[in-house]
Amino acid sequence: MNMWGRKMITRNSKIKEAFNTPVGHDVISKILLQANIKDKYVKGGIIGNLKLKTLAKLSGGKVSEGFLNTFIDLLNRDDSNEAPKDGEISHKWWKEAVFYQIYPRSFNDANGDGIGDLRGIIEKLDYIKDLGVDAIWLSPIYDSPNDDNGYDIRDYRKIMTEFGTMEDFDELLKGIHDRGMRLIMDLVVNHTSDEHPWFQEALKNPDSPYRKYYLFREGDGTTPPNNWKSFFSGSAWNYYDEQKVWALHLFSKKQMDLNWECEEMRKDVIDMIKFWLSKGVDGFRMDVINYISKDEGLPDGDKAIGELMGFTGVEHYFYGPKLHDYFKEIRKEAFDPFEAFSVGETPGIGLNMARKVTGEERKELDMVFSFDHLETPGHTKFEDYKYDLDYLKKYLDNWTVNYGNNCWQAFFYNNHDNPRMISKIDTDPRRRFYLGSMLAVLQFTVKGTPFVFQGDEMGLTNYPFKSMDQITDVEAKNYYKELLDMGKTPEEAFKIIISGTREHTRMMLPWKPGVQVIDPTMTEAYKELIRIRKENPLLVYGDYELLMGDKGRYTYARFDKDTSYVIDCNLTTGEIPALDVPDGRLMYSNYEEPYAEVLKAYEGRIWVV
Ligand code: NOJ
């Protein structure tokens, strides 16, 4: 059967047959990438022809029988094995829009208490509009005890006091709409705060209807119900001594996972979504939304996969059995009646799975964020290494060519969960502008909706932290403790923390010069590139072709039958021959005086022919 043909996968199927299913292709590619193995070994040859059942033996027990069964189940699940459909590109506002992410705590502080707030955002709406932005994504602003800066919600319908009031919110929304922009909010419904009344009620009273809203397991407190690891260190289970129960938290001990099997809970979530949409909000970014469906019985995770991916258990919830059903339900019940837009944060989901989530005819999500480009394969975010721009090129080329016309992707370099991209690639301040603006050339000319993170347009890099006292984030603090427990010295542990902490992107924007300063030339470059994207819809909807992709360069065209844009980028710090574009008009270069023959360090050009 040919690529993506439907066929049941069994223990007797060959590895290459599993690789030839859409979901199998994603899972195996991810494992190969992490383990730094080339995919040619599984496509054919000796490994590809081996039967799946031999994997457990061959790996010396590293890949368990349990994992094999989970994997085979995943491949055979409903339509996992079926070819994603393709179609025509439809025109939508969110494909043409440039989004801007605001992390409210550190965007702009209007009342001088040191914490960003809604009035601070209102003050800067003209600035955002002037950049050319069409839509704002606001990280959580709801009432929260702030164990994870608002990603632990205590009351979904109340504004966090530090950020302002509901009146401030209404004024903000109006200010955004009055300027012709749109607003999407953060939807955090994989978990709530442990201080949410649902959880409090559920914990207190085993007979409460809210007990079913979470994942509780009874026990004596000695061994957690399974071996899943939390993303913020330690076991994913918290034990409540008094009540003699465990509760699942994939994130911090104060972020309790909701039980999506529970219909009443889903109904409450849908009502809450409608509450915000009725206010006029234009859509949502959906936090770790691919984690909401968990395998029945919450079975143990495979140890080898856990080690490779860093988190034991992920295979049981990163693409769970009812995920598509839940997406369809939310869309039908809440989003569609308001024509609202949705973008899912979906870590670990590969290209083919993303096609299933975003295929237009499937009516699930509009877009997803993929994260596979954030680190060079084989590296993790807490490693101090030099990011490989040739990998970024391969990633962009692969998604652009293979994602299909009826799916749409979001594309970003930075968000509030990662250190700054520029710092991962090149820390030399003399090259900062050229690197940052070349990245922007790519971001505004590839297929996919650009999401700018606050400060990208200022050319911000990582913050020069001096000690752990400056680090407030739960992920970094817990990991620091874990590193010390593993025997690292405080100096070694701190070095690891500053390589990967998300605190870098959570520092207050330097509206007034301090440790960090704004690079106004970068802001001008962003404005110009955003303008170019918006004035030339071919950069949104046009076809794509890789023209030259040899090491150190990325040259491609976006085109239709009449017009071509040629994007010519130097991914290195040396000079490389520039592409000669006869009859072309140079629309943009990030160098003031570009030479005809060479592309200078990180030069990015846009030609129109
Ligand atoms: C993803 C969010 O972006 C991150 O900031 C948060 O810590 C986790 N989800 C948990 O909500």
XYZ file of C-alpha atoms and ligand atoms in Angstrom:
620
model
C 0.000 0.000 0.000
C 1.333 3.436 -0.830
C 2.184 6.302 1.518
C -0.731 7.128 3.848
C -2.825 4.202 2.584
C -5.140 2.735 5.205
C -3.955 -0.510 6.703
C -4.148 -1.934 10.225
C -0.795 -2.055 11.955
C -0.011 -5.102 14.094
C 2.965 -6.454 15.991
C 3.838 -8.292 12.792
C 3.882 -5.142 10.639
C 7.254 -3.927 9.502
C 8.784 -0.818 11.034
C 8.680 0.875 7.626
C 4.935 0.161 7.375
C 4.375 1.933 10.676
C 6.563 4.774 9.396
C 4.333 4.974 6.339
C 1.227 5.827 8.358
C 0.678 9.532 9.042
C 0.743 9.273 12.823
C 3.495 6.614 12.824
C 5.566 8.883 10.622
C 5.267 11.704 13.147
C 6.041 9.565 16.186
C 8.979 7.710 14.645
C 10.404 10.912 13.107
C 10.285 12.610 16.481
C 12.074 9.729 18.185
C 14.690 9.590 15.420
C 15.239 13.336 15.602
C 15.684 13.245 19.362
C 18.052 10.297 19.107
C 19.877 11.907 16.161
C 19.299 8.970 13.788
C 18.686 9.495 10.067
C 15.279 8.379 8.809
C 16.773 6.489 5.847
C 17.469 3.618 8.278
C 13.781 3.075 8.911
C 12.487 3.855 5.445
C 14.082 0.739 4.085
C 17.079 -1.438 4.723
C 17.474 -3.845 7.543
C 15.788 -1.792 10.268
C 12.804 -0.792 8.136
C 12.111 -4.411 7.283
C 12.107 -5.608 10.869
C 8.816 -6.477 12.480
C 7.572 -4.134 15.174
C 7.475 -6.957 17.718
C 11.243 -7.345 17.492
C 11.750 -3.774 18.729
C 11.432 -4.633 22.395
C 14.015 -7.404 22.111
C 16.360 -5.440 19.865
C 16.425 -2.446 22.145
C 17.558 -4.689 24.990
C 14.282 -4.072 26.775
C 14.630 -0.278 26.478
C 11.452 -0.081 24.430
C 8.878 -1.885 26.511
C 6.067 -4.148 25.332
C 3.731 -1.616 26.928
C 5.023 1.171 24.704
C 4.748 -1.017 21.642
C 1.099 -1.702 22.390
C 0.379 1.989 23.066
C 2.080 2.872 19.794
C 0.153 0.279 17.784
C -3.121 1.419 19.380
C -2.323 4.992 18.455
C -1.717 4.057 14.835
C -4.937 2.108 14.527
C -7.124 4.564 16.385
C -10.151 5.799 14.385
C -8.620 7.645 11.467
C -4.995 7.869 12.618
C -4.062 5.685 9.729
C -5.953 7.516 7.026
C -4.506 9.982 4.542
C -5.115 13.617 5.481
C -7.136 15.373 2.792
C -5.941 18.302 0.758
C -7.863 21.079 -0.938
C -7.810 24.678 -2.009
C -6.521 27.466 0.200
C -9.463 29.394 1.601
C -9.057 33.060 2.454
C -9.457 33.983 6.143
C -8.625 37.024 8.229
C -6.404 34.998 10.541
C -4.272 33.791 7.659
C -3.600 37.357 6.590
C -3.148 38.757 10.084
C 0.037 39.500 11.978
C -0.449 38.556 15.645
C 1.345 40.102 18.610
C 1.626 38.196 21.896
C 1.427 40.175 25.116
C 2.595 38.710 28.387
C 0.689 41.193 30.565
C 2.829 40.924 33.682
C 5.872 42.297 31.899
C 4.451 44.334 29.026
C 3.808 47.782 30.479
C 3.118 48.960 34.010
C 0.716 51.914 34.153
C 0.246 52.220 37.925
C 3.910 51.965 38.884
C 3.660 48.901 41.131
C 6.272 47.074 39.085
C 3.738 44.706 37.503
C 2.374 45.107 33.993
C -1.380 45.727 33.822
C -4.349 46.193 31.508
C -4.126 49.980 31.591
C -0.489 49.594 30.588
C -1.640 47.710 27.505
C -4.280 50.358 26.763
C -1.499 52.992 26.855
C 0.423 51.114 24.176
C -2.384 50.261 21.754
C -1.313 52.968 19.312
C 2.240 51.631 19.419
C 0.991 48.125 18.594
C -1.282 49.367 15.830
C 1.572 51.411 14.400
C 3.697 48.262 14.058
C 1.080 47.003 11.621
C -0.302 44.340 13.961
C -3.827 42.988 13.289
C -4.520 40.874 16.350
C -3.327 40.592 19.924
C -2.967 37.372 21.909
C -3.148 38.099 25.606
C -1.569 35.555 27.970
C -3.860 34.836 30.971
C -5.315 37.798 32.830
C -7.751 35.861 35.008
C -7.810 35.641 38.790
C -4.966 33.381 39.905
C -2.711 32.710 42.876
C 0.136 32.992 40.340
C 1.966 29.800 41.036
C 2.547 29.733 37.271
C 1.893 33.414 36.503
C -1.772 33.088 35.628
C -1.623 29.679 33.949
C -3.159 28.447 37.214
C -6.639 29.929 37.123
C -8.759 30.350 40.254
C -11.683 32.148 38.645
C -12.180 32.093 34.881
C -14.601 35.003 34.918
C -12.656 37.465 37.027
C -9.687 39.688 36.159
C -6.526 39.286 38.235
C -6.525 42.179 40.726
C -2.894 43.082 39.939
C -3.883 43.549 36.295
C -7.013 45.654 36.839
C -10.768 45.253 36.678
C -13.415 43.987 34.269
C -14.072 47.642 33.344
C -10.415 47.971 32.334
C -10.789 44.820 30.282
C -13.896 46.131 28.512
C -12.073 49.357 27.723
C -9.089 47.411 26.413
C -11.264 45.280 24.159
C -13.025 48.355 22.824
C -9.703 50.129 22.270
C -8.457 47.143 20.284
C -11.623 46.909 18.170
C -11.781 50.690 17.637
C -8.330 50.481 16.080
C -9.449 47.727 13.724
C -7.532 45.013 15.582
C -8.767 41.789 17.150
C -8.196 40.136 20.521
C -7.655 36.498 21.368
C -7.441 35.341 24.959
C -5.655 32.400 26.561
C -7.818 29.367 27.257
C -6.238 27.289 30.018
C -8.443 24.249 30.473
C -6.117 21.287 30.762
C -5.945 22.273 34.412
C -7.161 24.775 36.981
C -5.514 26.169 40.068
C -5.873 23.994 43.164
C -7.534 27.106 44.605
C -10.338 26.982 42.044
C -13.648 26.360 43.907
C -14.223 23.214 41.813
C -11.025 21.655 43.118
C -11.527 22.878 46.670
C -15.019 21.407 46.706
C -13.857 18.165 45.080
C -11.054 17.674 47.583
C -13.200 18.378 50.624
C -16.091 16.203 49.689
C -15.720 12.839 47.896
C -19.440 12.919 47.053
C -19.275 16.344 45.465
C -20.210 16.482 41.766
C -16.852 18.216 41.282
C -14.948 15.082 42.313
C -15.364 13.857 38.752
C -13.952 17.106 37.359
C -10.390 16.068 38.286
C -8.248 12.944 38.242
C -8.243 11.661 41.801
C -6.946 8.256 42.913
C -7.172 6.838 46.400
C -4.035 5.476 48.065
C -1.890 5.387 51.179
C 0.594 7.941 49.934
C 3.509 5.595 49.429
C 3.508 5.089 45.643
C 1.869 7.436 43.148
C -0.812 5.867 40.918
C 1.559 5.858 37.931
C 5.080 6.881 36.943
C 4.172 10.037 34.988
C 6.535 12.923 35.453
C 5.452 16.529 35.866
C 6.757 19.110 33.382
C 7.844 21.088 36.392
C 9.929 18.320 38.040
C 9.033 15.328 40.194
C 6.009 13.056 40.067
C 2.856 14.261 38.309
C 0.819 13.274 41.381
C 0.271 15.208 44.566
C -0.845 13.426 47.718
C -3.371 14.979 50.076
C -2.660 13.446 53.470
C -5.854 14.404 55.156
C -8.114 13.129 52.386
C -5.865 10.165 51.496
C -6.041 10.848 47.796
C -3.685 11.564 44.946
C -4.535 14.108 42.245
C -2.881 14.433 38.853
C -0.987 17.601 37.879
C 1.056 17.512 34.673
C 2.388 20.968 35.572
C 2.954 22.445 39.047
C 1.521 21.000 42.261
C -1.005 23.817 42.148
C -2.209 23.131 38.580
C -4.657 20.254 38.798
C -5.540 18.379 35.609
C -9.189 18.427 34.657
C -10.952 15.212 33.737
C -12.225 15.746 30.212
C -14.187 12.485 30.341
C -16.603 14.339 32.604
C -19.419 15.796 30.532
C -20.566 18.316 33.176
C -17.040 19.713 33.372
C -16.899 20.084 29.589
C -20.217 21.876 29.687
C -18.943 24.312 32.315
C -15.842 24.990 30.235
C -17.947 25.599 27.141
C -20.179 28.040 29.058
C -17.086 29.896 30.226
C -15.758 30.152 26.649
C -19.121 31.551 25.565
C -18.991 34.105 28.371
C -15.857 35.662 26.862
C -16.981 35.294 23.266
C -20.254 37.055 24.156
C -18.160 39.959 25.364
C -16.783 40.231 21.841
C -13.448 38.453 22.167
C -12.390 37.129 18.747
C -10.972 33.762 19.685
C -8.568 31.818 21.869
C -5.074 30.451 22.078
C -5.610 27.101 23.765
C -3.006 26.169 26.352
C -1.434 22.648 26.018
C -4.727 21.674 24.508
C -3.470 18.390 23.054
C -3.002 17.060 26.618
C -6.687 17.085 27.569
C -7.494 13.510 26.505
C -5.658 10.857 28.505
C -5.435 7.101 27.855
C -8.000 5.110 29.789
C -6.702 3.872 33.139
C -3.753 6.299 33.044
C -1.192 3.507 32.455
C 2.514 3.783 33.304
C 4.693 5.522 30.737
C 7.549 3.796 28.929
C 10.855 4.522 30.680
C 13.022 4.700 27.538
C 10.610 7.062 25.789
C 10.384 9.077 29.007
C 14.172 9.437 29.114
C 14.386 10.359 25.454
C 11.593 12.925 25.606
C 12.392 14.097 29.127
C 8.934 13.311 30.541
C 7.693 9.848 31.393
C 4.066 9.238 30.414
C 3.677 11.664 27.490
C 2.707 8.917 25.057
C -0.495 8.482 27.090
C -1.781 12.021 26.651
C -0.003 14.004 23.909
C -2.466 12.744 21.284
C -5.119 11.028 23.371
C -7.990 8.848 22.162
C -10.761 11.470 22.408
C -8.791 14.536 21.376
C -10.509 14.985 18.027
C -13.944 14.497 19.625
C -13.259 17.170 22.223
C -12.001 19.614 19.601
C -15.110 19.038 17.497
C -17.344 19.530 20.509
C -15.717 22.817 21.592
C -15.821 24.092 18.031
C -19.459 23.214 17.458
C -20.794 24.291 20.840
C -18.696 27.369 21.553
C -16.554 28.647 18.699
C -18.679 28.264 15.582
C -21.738 30.156 16.867
C -19.449 33.172 17.352
C -17.265 32.565 14.289
C -14.380 32.583 16.739
C -10.810 31.745 15.864
C -8.743 29.043 17.584
C -5.040 28.307 17.734
C -3.903 25.332 19.753
C -0.697 25.099 21.698
C 0.153 21.510 20.857
C 3.619 20.459 22.019
C 4.862 17.173 20.585
C 2.310 17.033 17.783
C 3.948 16.320 14.440
C 3.042 17.555 10.994
C 0.554 14.814 10.112
C -1.201 14.944 13.462
C -1.406 18.713 13.052
C -2.986 18.156 9.633
C -5.662 16.091 11.315
C -6.298 18.746 13.912
C -6.397 21.670 11.478
C -7.781 20.177 8.238
C -10.574 22.627 7.420
C -13.163 20.001 6.560
C -12.647 18.350 9.957
C -13.898 21.366 11.916
C -11.524 21.116 14.860
C -8.950 23.926 15.318
C -7.949 26.676 12.889
C -4.223 26.526 13.547
C -1.686 24.996 15.876
C 1.687 26.052 17.164
C 4.358 23.506 16.404
C 7.440 23.639 18.621
C 9.759 21.380 16.686
C 11.830 24.277 15.373
C 12.719 25.740 18.759
C 15.708 23.512 19.418
C 18.134 21.804 17.075
C 17.242 18.076 17.289
C 19.129 16.194 19.961
C 19.314 19.304 22.166
C 17.026 20.551 24.898
C 16.181 24.079 25.944
C 18.291 23.952 29.106
C 21.435 23.190 27.097
C 23.936 25.892 26.219
C 24.562 25.207 22.521
C 24.510 27.079 19.230
C 21.212 26.692 17.391
C 21.563 25.504 13.791
C 19.806 27.787 11.272
C 20.113 25.093 8.607
C 17.753 23.034 10.737
C 15.275 25.927 10.828
C 15.411 25.988 7.035
C 14.697 22.240 6.814
C 11.846 22.593 9.268
C 10.217 25.490 7.399
C 10.679 23.826 4.037
C 9.187 20.550 5.254
C 6.106 22.173 6.807
C 5.544 24.445 3.853
C 5.759 21.673 1.292
C 3.964 18.924 3.202
C 1.369 20.611 5.384
C -1.262 20.833 2.676
C -3.447 23.646 1.442
C -6.415 23.026 3.698
C -4.342 23.358 6.850
C -2.720 26.452 8.232
C 0.180 26.913 10.585
C 1.307 29.568 13.039
C 4.952 30.564 13.006
C 6.868 32.177 15.853
C 10.380 32.391 17.269
C 9.676 33.534 20.793
C 7.065 33.217 23.466
C 6.907 33.396 27.240
C 8.136 29.797 27.647
C 11.553 30.005 26.060
C 14.736 32.033 26.088
C 15.129 34.511 23.209
C 15.891 32.983 19.803
C 18.591 35.512 18.836
C 20.626 34.503 21.887
C 20.471 30.842 20.932
C 21.980 31.565 17.525
C 24.581 34.294 17.928
C 25.419 36.370 20.984
C 27.626 38.917 19.197
C 25.852 42.296 19.628
C 27.383 43.584 16.368
C 25.351 41.055 14.440
C 22.176 41.293 16.469
C 20.308 43.592 14.124
C 21.194 41.605 11.004
C 20.283 38.276 12.586
C 17.033 39.583 14.075
C 15.904 41.262 10.880
C 16.882 38.252 8.727
C 14.740 36.056 11.000
C 11.952 38.579 10.478
C 12.406 38.401 6.687
C 11.749 34.658 6.959
C 8.864 35.068 9.387
C 6.975 37.528 7.204
C 7.523 35.746 3.899
C 6.952 32.058 4.710
C 3.559 30.393 4.516
C 1.864 30.564 7.924
C 0.628 33.251 10.279
C 3.381 35.216 12.026
C 3.133 35.567 15.802
C 5.447 38.289 17.076
C 6.268 38.084 20.772
C 6.559 41.343 22.719
C 10.116 42.604 22.407
C 10.955 40.788 19.153
C 10.444 44.092 17.433
C 12.860 45.726 19.899
C 15.628 43.239 19.150
C 15.647 41.917 22.705
C 18.053 39.168 23.699
C 18.422 37.120 26.870
C 18.621 38.939 30.184
C 22.008 38.906 31.964
C 20.877 37.177 35.166
C 23.496 37.103 37.905
C 21.967 34.825 40.504
C 19.098 32.488 41.309
C 17.562 35.250 43.453
C 16.441 36.936 40.242
C 14.613 33.831 39.061
C 10.955 33.668 40.061
C 9.575 31.054 37.675
C 8.231 27.764 39.029
C 9.722 25.659 36.217
C 13.249 27.036 36.756
C 13.067 27.008 40.555
C 11.913 23.393 40.684
C 14.470 22.331 38.099
C 17.244 24.087 40.018
C 16.349 22.036 43.114
C 16.250 18.872 41.019
C 19.727 19.652 39.627
C 21.136 20.163 43.121
C 19.555 16.886 44.199
C 21.278 15.249 41.250
C 24.621 16.399 42.651
C 25.305 19.533 40.565
C 27.044 22.413 42.323
C 25.022 25.639 42.661
C 27.240 27.249 39.969
C 26.684 24.356 37.552
C 22.964 24.330 38.224
C 22.650 28.098 37.738
C 24.502 27.870 34.402
C 21.978 25.297 33.194
C 19.054 27.386 34.424
C 20.135 30.548 32.631
C 20.570 28.631 29.362
C 16.931 27.648 29.286
C 14.829 29.642 31.697
C 11.716 31.338 30.374
C 12.422 34.199 32.776
C 14.422 35.750 29.889
C 11.227 36.502 28.000
C 9.313 37.562 31.101
C 11.379 40.620 32.050
C 9.598 43.967 31.867
C 9.909 45.510 28.414
C 12.556 48.253 28.490
C 10.317 51.208 27.629
C 12.754 53.176 29.753
C 16.393 52.190 29.171
C 17.788 49.970 31.921
C 19.786 46.759 31.673
C 18.138 46.116 28.310
C 17.574 48.703 25.592
C 15.320 48.906 22.587
C 16.948 48.766 19.143
C 14.888 51.285 17.112
C 16.345 50.058 13.808
C 14.870 46.631 14.541
C 11.484 48.204 15.194
C 11.678 49.988 11.836
C 12.659 46.724 10.112
C 9.647 44.952 11.677
C 7.313 47.717 10.562
C 8.612 47.628 7.027
C 8.463 43.841 6.765
C 4.954 43.710 8.216
C 3.893 46.346 5.696
C 5.448 44.358 2.846
C 3.610 41.201 3.937
C 0.302 42.975 4.157
C 0.596 44.816 0.887
C 1.505 41.642 -0.981
C -1.075 38.905 -0.335
C 0.986 36.506 -2.450
C 3.315 36.312 0.548
C 0.335 34.865 2.443
C -1.382 32.712 -0.166
C 1.215 32.230 -2.906
C 2.866 28.933 -3.829
C 6.266 28.084 -2.426
C 9.366 26.617 -3.966
C 12.810 26.064 -2.536
C 15.315 27.542 -5.003
C 18.585 26.998 -3.144
C 18.959 25.219 0.130
C 22.636 24.366 0.349
C 24.300 24.731 3.726
C 24.245 28.262 5.008
C 21.621 29.632 2.646
C 17.860 29.647 2.302
C 16.535 30.915 -0.999
C 12.909 30.390 -1.970
C 10.119 31.832 -4.048
C 6.513 32.697 -3.221
C 4.593 33.032 -6.449
C 1.568 32.736 -8.685
C 1.442 32.631 -12.466
C 2.124 36.348 -12.828
C 4.394 37.397 -9.987
C 7.240 35.905 -7.956
C 8.846 37.048 -4.760
C 12.320 35.676 -4.265
C 13.646 35.536 -0.736
C 17.406 35.150 -0.500
C 18.903 34.671 2.976
C 22.419 34.121 4.230
C 22.274 31.962 7.342
C 25.961 32.417 8.137
C 28.277 35.082 9.519
C 30.464 35.007 6.387
C 29.736 36.290 2.881
C 28.093 34.103 0.268
C 27.314 34.755 -3.405
C 24.001 36.585 -3.793
C 21.370 35.248 -6.131
C 21.260 37.182 -9.365
C 17.614 38.045 -10.041
C 17.477 39.389 -13.615
C 14.604 41.837 -14.115
C 13.912 41.707 -10.396
C 13.273 44.716 -8.198
C 14.857 44.633 -4.756
C 12.028 45.314 -2.292
C 13.990 44.829 0.895
C 17.441 44.151 2.277
C 18.421 44.422 5.926
C 21.671 46.090 4.783
C 21.578 49.736 3.785
C 23.885 49.292 0.828
C 23.563 45.753 -0.414
C 26.223 44.622 -2.918
C 25.002 43.022 -6.065
C 27.336 40.045 -5.806
C 27.374 39.007 -2.174
C 25.067 38.491 0.743
C 26.732 39.769 3.876
C 26.424 38.146 7.327
C 22.759 37.249 7.964
C 21.621 39.329 5.031
C 18.033 38.789 3.971
C 16.639 40.117 0.701
C 13.198 40.168 -0.853
C 12.965 40.549 -4.640
C 9.897 40.884 -6.767
C 9.898 39.718 -10.363
C 1.938 26.331 28.462
C 2.108 27.763 28.837
O 2.544 28.481 27.725
C 3.083 27.798 29.989
O 3.507 29.091 30.300
C 2.458 27.121 31.168
O 3.391 27.021 32.215
C 1.949 25.721 30.812
N 1.300 25.653 29.553
C 0.964 25.246 31.832
O -0.226 25.976 31.716
